[in-house]
XYZ file of C-alpha atoms in Angstrom:
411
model
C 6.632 -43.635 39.146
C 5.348 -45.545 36.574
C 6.572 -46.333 33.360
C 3.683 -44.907 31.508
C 4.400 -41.291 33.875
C 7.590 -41.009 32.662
C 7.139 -41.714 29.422
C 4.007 -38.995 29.845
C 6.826 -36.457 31.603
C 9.215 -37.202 29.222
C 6.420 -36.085 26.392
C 5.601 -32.723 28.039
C 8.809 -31.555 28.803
C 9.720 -32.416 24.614
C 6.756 -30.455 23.665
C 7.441 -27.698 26.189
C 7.591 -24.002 23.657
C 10.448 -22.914 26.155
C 12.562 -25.475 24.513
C 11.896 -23.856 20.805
C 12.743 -20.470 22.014
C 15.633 -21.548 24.234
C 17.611 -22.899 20.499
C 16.198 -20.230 18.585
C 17.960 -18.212 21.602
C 20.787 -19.963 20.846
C 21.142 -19.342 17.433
C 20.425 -15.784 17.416
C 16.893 -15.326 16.845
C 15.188 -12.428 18.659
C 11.685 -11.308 18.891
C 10.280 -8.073 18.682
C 11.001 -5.159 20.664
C 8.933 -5.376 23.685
C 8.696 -9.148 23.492
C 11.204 -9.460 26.854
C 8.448 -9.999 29.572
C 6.136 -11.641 27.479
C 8.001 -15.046 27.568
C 7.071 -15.569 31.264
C 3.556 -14.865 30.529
C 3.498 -17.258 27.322
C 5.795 -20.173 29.143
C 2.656 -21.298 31.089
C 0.951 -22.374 27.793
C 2.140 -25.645 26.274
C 0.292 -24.320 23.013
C -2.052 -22.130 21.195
C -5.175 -22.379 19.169
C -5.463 -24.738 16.495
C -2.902 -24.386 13.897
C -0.875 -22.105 16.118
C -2.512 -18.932 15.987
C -0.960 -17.124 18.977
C -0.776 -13.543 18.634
C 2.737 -12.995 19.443
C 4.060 -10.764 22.185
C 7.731 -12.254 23.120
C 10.422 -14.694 22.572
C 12.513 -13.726 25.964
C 15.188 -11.362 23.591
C 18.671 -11.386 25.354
C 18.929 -8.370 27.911
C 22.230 -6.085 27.723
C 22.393 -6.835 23.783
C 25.086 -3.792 23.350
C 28.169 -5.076 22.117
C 26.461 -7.949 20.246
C 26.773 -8.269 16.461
C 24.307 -6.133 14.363
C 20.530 -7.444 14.155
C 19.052 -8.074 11.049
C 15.456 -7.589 10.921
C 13.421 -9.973 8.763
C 9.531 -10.779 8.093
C 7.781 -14.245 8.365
C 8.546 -16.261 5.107
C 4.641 -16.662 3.747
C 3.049 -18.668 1.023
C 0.046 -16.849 -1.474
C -2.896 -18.091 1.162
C -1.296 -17.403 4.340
C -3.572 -14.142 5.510
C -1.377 -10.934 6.244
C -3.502 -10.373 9.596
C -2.075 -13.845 11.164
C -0.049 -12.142 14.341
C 3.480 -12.308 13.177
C 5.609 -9.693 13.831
C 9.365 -8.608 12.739
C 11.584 -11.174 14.101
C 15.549 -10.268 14.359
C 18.418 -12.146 14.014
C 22.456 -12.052 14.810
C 23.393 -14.926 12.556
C 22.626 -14.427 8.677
C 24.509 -17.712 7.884
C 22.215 -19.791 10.240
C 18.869 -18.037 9.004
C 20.266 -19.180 5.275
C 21.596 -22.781 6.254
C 18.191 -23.833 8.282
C 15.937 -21.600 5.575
C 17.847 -24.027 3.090
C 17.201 -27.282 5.547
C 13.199 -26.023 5.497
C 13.596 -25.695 1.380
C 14.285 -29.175 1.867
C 10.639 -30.252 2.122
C 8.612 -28.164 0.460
C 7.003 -27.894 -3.073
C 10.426 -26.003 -5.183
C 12.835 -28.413 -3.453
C 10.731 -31.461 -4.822
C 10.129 -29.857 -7.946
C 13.867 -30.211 -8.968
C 15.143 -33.232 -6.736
C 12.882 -35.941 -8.527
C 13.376 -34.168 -11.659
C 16.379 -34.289 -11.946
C 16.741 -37.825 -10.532
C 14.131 -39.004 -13.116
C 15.436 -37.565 -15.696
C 19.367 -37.083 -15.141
C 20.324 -39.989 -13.087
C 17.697 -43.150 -12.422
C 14.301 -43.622 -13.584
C 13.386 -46.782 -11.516
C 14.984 -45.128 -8.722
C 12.979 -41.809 -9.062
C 9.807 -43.865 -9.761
C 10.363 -45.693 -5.885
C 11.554 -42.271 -4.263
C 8.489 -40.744 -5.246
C 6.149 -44.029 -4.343
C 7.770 -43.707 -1.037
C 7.496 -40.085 -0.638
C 3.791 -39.916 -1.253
C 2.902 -42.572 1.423
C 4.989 -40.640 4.318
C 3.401 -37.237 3.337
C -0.140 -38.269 3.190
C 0.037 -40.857 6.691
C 1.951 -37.518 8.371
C -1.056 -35.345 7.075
C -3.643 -37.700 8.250
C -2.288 -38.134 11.579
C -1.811 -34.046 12.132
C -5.470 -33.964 11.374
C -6.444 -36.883 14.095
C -4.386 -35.821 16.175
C -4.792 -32.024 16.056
C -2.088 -30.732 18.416
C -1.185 -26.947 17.958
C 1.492 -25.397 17.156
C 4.340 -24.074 19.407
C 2.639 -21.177 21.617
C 3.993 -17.706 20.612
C 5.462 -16.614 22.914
C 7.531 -17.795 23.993
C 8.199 -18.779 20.364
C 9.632 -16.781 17.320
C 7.719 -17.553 14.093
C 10.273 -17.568 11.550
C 7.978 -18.841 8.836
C 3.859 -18.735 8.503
C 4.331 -21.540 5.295
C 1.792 -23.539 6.908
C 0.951 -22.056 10.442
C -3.091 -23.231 9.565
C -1.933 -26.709 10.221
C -1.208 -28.776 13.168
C 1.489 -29.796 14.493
C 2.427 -33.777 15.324
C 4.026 -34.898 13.506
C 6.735 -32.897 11.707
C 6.228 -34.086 7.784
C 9.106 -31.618 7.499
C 10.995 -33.981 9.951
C 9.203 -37.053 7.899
C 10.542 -36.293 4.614
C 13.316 -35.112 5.180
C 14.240 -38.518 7.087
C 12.308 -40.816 4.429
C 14.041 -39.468 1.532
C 17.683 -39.604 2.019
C 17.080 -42.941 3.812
C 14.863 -44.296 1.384
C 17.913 -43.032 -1.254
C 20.263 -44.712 0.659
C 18.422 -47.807 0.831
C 17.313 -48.060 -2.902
C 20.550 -47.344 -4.514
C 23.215 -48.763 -2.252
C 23.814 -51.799 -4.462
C 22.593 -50.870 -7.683
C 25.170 -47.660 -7.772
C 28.824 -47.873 -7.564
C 29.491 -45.602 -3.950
C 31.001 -45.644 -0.661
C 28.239 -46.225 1.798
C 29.721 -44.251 4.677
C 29.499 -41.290 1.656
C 25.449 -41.926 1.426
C 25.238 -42.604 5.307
C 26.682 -39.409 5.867
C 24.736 -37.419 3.767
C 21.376 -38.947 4.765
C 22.384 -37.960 8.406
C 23.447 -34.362 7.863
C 20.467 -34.196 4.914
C 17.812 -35.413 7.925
C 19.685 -33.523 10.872
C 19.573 -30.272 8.678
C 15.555 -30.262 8.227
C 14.467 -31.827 11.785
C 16.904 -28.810 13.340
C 15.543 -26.220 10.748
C 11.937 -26.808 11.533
C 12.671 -26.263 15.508
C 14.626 -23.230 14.151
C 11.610 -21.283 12.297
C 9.351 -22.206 15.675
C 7.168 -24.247 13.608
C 7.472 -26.971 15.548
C 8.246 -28.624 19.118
C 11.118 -31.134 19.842
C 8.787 -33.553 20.518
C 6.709 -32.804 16.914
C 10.310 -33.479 15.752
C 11.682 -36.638 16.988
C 7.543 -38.326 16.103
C 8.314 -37.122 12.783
C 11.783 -38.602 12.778
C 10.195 -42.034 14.328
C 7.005 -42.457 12.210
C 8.641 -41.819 9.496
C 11.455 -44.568 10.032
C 8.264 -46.815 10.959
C 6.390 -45.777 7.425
C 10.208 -47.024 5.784
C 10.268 -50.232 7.387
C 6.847 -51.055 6.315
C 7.283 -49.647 2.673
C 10.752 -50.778 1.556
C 10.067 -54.168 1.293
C 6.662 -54.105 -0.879
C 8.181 -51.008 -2.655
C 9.240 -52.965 -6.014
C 5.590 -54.647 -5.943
C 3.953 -51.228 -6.425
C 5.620 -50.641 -9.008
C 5.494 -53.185 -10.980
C 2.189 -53.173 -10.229
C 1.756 -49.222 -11.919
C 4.316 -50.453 -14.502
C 2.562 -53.866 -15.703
C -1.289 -54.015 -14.835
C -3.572 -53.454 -17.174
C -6.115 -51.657 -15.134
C -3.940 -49.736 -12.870
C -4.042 -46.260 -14.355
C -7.997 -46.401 -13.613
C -6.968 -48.399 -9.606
C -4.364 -45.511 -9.417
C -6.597 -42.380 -10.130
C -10.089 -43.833 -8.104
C -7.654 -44.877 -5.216
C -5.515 -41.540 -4.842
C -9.052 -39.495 -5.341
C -10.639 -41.629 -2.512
C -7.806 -41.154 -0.273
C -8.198 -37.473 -0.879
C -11.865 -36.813 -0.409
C -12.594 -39.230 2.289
C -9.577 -38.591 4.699
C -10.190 -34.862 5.695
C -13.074 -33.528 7.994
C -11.149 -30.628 8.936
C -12.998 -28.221 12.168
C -11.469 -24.961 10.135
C -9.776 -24.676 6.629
C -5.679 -25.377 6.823
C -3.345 -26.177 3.685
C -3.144 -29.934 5.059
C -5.962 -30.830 2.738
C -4.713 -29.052 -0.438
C -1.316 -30.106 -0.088
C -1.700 -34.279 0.166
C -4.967 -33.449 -2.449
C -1.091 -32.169 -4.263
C 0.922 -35.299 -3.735
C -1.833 -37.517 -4.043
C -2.190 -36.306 -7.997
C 1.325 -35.523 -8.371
C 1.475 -39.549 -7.145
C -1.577 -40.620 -9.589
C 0.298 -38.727 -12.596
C 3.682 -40.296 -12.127
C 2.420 -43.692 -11.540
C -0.013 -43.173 -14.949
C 3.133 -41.817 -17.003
C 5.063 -44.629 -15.814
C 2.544 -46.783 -16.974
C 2.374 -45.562 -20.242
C 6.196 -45.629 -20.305
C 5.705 -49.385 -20.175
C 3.105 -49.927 -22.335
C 4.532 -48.031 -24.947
C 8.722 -49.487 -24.410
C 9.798 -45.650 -23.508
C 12.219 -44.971 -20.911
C 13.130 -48.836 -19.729
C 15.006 -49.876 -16.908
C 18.618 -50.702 -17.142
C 18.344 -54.597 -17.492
C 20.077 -56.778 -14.526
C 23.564 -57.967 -15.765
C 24.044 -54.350 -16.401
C 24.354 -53.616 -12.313
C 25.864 -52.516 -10.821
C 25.731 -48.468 -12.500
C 28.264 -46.527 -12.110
C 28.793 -42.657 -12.152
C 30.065 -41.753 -15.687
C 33.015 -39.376 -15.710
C 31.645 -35.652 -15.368
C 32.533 -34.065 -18.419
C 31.158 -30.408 -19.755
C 28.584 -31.977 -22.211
C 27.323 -33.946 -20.085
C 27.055 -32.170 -16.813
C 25.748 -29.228 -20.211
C 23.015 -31.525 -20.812
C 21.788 -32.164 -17.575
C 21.538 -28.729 -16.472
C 19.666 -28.179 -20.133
C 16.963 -31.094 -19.470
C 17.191 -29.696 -16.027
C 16.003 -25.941 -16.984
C 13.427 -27.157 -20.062
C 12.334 -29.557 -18.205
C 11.092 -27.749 -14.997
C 10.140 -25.068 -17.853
C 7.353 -27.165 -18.799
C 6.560 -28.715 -16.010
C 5.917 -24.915 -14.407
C 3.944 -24.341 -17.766
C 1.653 -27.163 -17.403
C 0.988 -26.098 -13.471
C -0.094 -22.369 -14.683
C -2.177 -23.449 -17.427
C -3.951 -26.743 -15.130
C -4.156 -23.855 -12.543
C -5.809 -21.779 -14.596
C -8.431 -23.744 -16.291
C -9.337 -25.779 -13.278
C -10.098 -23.726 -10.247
C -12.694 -21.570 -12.882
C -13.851 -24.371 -13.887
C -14.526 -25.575 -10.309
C -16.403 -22.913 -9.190
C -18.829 -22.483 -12.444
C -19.631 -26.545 -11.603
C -20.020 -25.940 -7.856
C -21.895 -22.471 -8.168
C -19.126 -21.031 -5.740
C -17.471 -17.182 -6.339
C -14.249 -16.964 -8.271
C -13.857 -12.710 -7.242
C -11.998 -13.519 -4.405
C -9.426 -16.478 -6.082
C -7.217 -17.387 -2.688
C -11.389 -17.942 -0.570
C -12.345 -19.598 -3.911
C -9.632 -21.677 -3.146
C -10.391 -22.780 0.148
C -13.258 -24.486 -0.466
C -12.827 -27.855 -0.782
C -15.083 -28.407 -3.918
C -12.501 -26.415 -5.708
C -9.513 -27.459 -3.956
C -9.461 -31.013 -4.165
C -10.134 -30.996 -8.207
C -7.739 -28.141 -8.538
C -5.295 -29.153 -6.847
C -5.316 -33.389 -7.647
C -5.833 -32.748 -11.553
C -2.827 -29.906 -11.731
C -0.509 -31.433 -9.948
C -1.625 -35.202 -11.925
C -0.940 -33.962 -14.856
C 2.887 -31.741 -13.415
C 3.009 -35.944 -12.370
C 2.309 -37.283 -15.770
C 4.253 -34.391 -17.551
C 7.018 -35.467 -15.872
C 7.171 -39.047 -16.498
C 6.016 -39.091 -20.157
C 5.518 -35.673 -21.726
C 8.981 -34.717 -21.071
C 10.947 -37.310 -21.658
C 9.200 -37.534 -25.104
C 9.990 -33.965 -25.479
C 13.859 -34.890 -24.519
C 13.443 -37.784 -27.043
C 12.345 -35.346 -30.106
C 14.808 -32.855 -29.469
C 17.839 -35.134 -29.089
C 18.778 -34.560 -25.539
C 17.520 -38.117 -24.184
């Protein structure tokens, strides 16, 4: 057998659904009532339609359950556009601590997690750092979105498989940007401020491992995705670092320092947005990296200002090594306050960008605003919704906030 077979063999039997339900088994997850028989039937399929819409009718529940600790019955965790009629059923499970823990390691890469990590980094702990997380962060989530859209593999069939979640069930599956981010963030961490903190580096090793372990093992948990979507994730993402790292302190200083890159920013990140996407049917891919793409745009635009105007500037070289100042009440106080006002605005600006974009959308593009979630879906009013909201959340949260810090004494 060739090298190329194996390699092939080695693929299927990764992407194989059995494997999904055999850990969600494992940890406790059961499917509905009747769903027993239906994992034979559903084992055959490697997959489902695009973007995993399997109508569910088992996950294989463990026979001769009496004696077994008490079920607890949950629904699919949903987002505001997933549609109620998408096939998922009650699931049940025996393990409330393990549906919290890998819940938590899915929180890990989605929109409220990010919406208080760089915060709070930005603001609380390391500007230049945040600024490089976040440069980082917005390559690996828009490469992973283009490459689930070329490649267009479905998600895990159901059954076999449990849907835990239905977040983003309208999108394919390889790779994981779950598994992506949560792997190029703590690494990227690691790598950026080992050196320029004051820390063990088994202490950031560690975390980055159990940080990356906890959302690649969550995502297999909710039956979003395969092992296989998993360990690509895991791998691209690793590839994405080693080509980003090293050219990471250019683009910055490039955002920080050229003249003209507020107007290179904003035409580039719109480009990438509009030009990338030819999607067959409508999925949240497109709105979400249209998100990070602003949310990119705005932060590298506030930074810039930052610069031009001598706000917020780096910690100058003899100064490094930094080192964690003693944790005292006022000042773990006023990070929690900058923390909470912060976020308060930042929320503020989303609602009102929210809600004088997407009407203003539709009156340019002649489309129906009744119906706000299908108004949404079309890409003449997702794209400008959802890049100039989330570029200004971006530029709120490298300038207007700070400034707002700055005028009421808690910089």
């Amino acid at each position: 057998m060739s090298l190329g077979q194996r390699l092939a063999r080695l693929a299927a039997h990764l992407q194989d659904p059995r494997k999904v339900a055999a850990f969600q088994r494992l940890c406790g997850v059961e499917g509905p009532s009747g769903w027993a028989g239906a994992e034979q039937r559903g084992s055959v399929a490697n997959g489902g339609p695009a973007g995993g819409q399997a109508h569910p009718a088992g996950n294989g529940a463990l026979s001769g359950a009496a004696g077994t600790p008490r079920r607890w019955t949950r629904r699919p965790r949903r987002n505001s556009l997933t549609e109620e009629e998408d096939g998922s059923q009650e699931f049940a499970t025996r393990s409330r601590f393990l549906y919290y823990l890998f819940s938590l390691g899915t929180e890990l890469g989605n929109e409220l997690f990010y919406i208080l990590f760089f915060p709070f980094c930005i603001w609380n702990v390391d500007a230049w750092l945040g600024r490089r997380l976040i440069i980082i962060w917005v390559w690996v989530m828009y490469l992973g979105q283009c490459t689930k859209d070329v490649i267009r593999w479905p998600r895990p069939a159901s059954p076999p498989v449990v849907k835990l979640e239905v977040f983003y069930n309208s999108e394919y599956s390889m790779p994981s940007t779950h598994a992506m981010s949560g792997t190029a963030i703590p690494l990227a961490l690691l790598l950026l401020s080992y050196g320029r903190w004051q820390y063990p580096f088994m202490f950031g090793l560690i975390l980055a491992f159990c940080w990356c372990s906890l959302v690649c093992c969550s995502r297999i948990y909710m039956g979003m995705h395969s092992v296989l979507d998993v360990i690509a994730g895991f791998l691209y993402a690793i590839l994405i670092l080693v080509v980003f790292h090293p050219i990471v302190d250019l683009i910055d200083n490039f955002n920080l320092t050229y003249k003209y890159a507020p107007l290179i920013i904003i035409s580039l990140h719109l480009a990438l947005g509009i030009f990338s996407f030819t999607l067959d049917t409508w999925s949240t891919s497109r709105g979400d990296t249209a998100q990070i793409l602003g949310c990119g745009a705005g932060v590298a635009c506030g930074s810039h200002v930052n610069y031009i105007l001598g706000l917020q500037l780096d910690p100058p070289p003899h100064t490094l090594p930094l080192s964690l100042s003693s944790l005292t009440v006022t000042v773990f106080g006023k990070a929690i306050l900058r923390l909470l006002i912060g976020v308060i605005v930042l929320l503020l600006t989303k609602v009102a960008m929210k809600k004088a974009t997407i009407p203003l959308a539709c009156k340019i593009f002649r489309i129906p605003h009744e119906d706000v979630r299908r108004a949404r879906q079309c890409m003449e009013v997702e794209l400008p919704y959802r890049y100039i909201t989330y570029g200004m959340v971006g530029f709120s949260l490298m300038f207007v906030v700070p400034c707002l810090f700055h005028f009421i004494g808690l910089s």
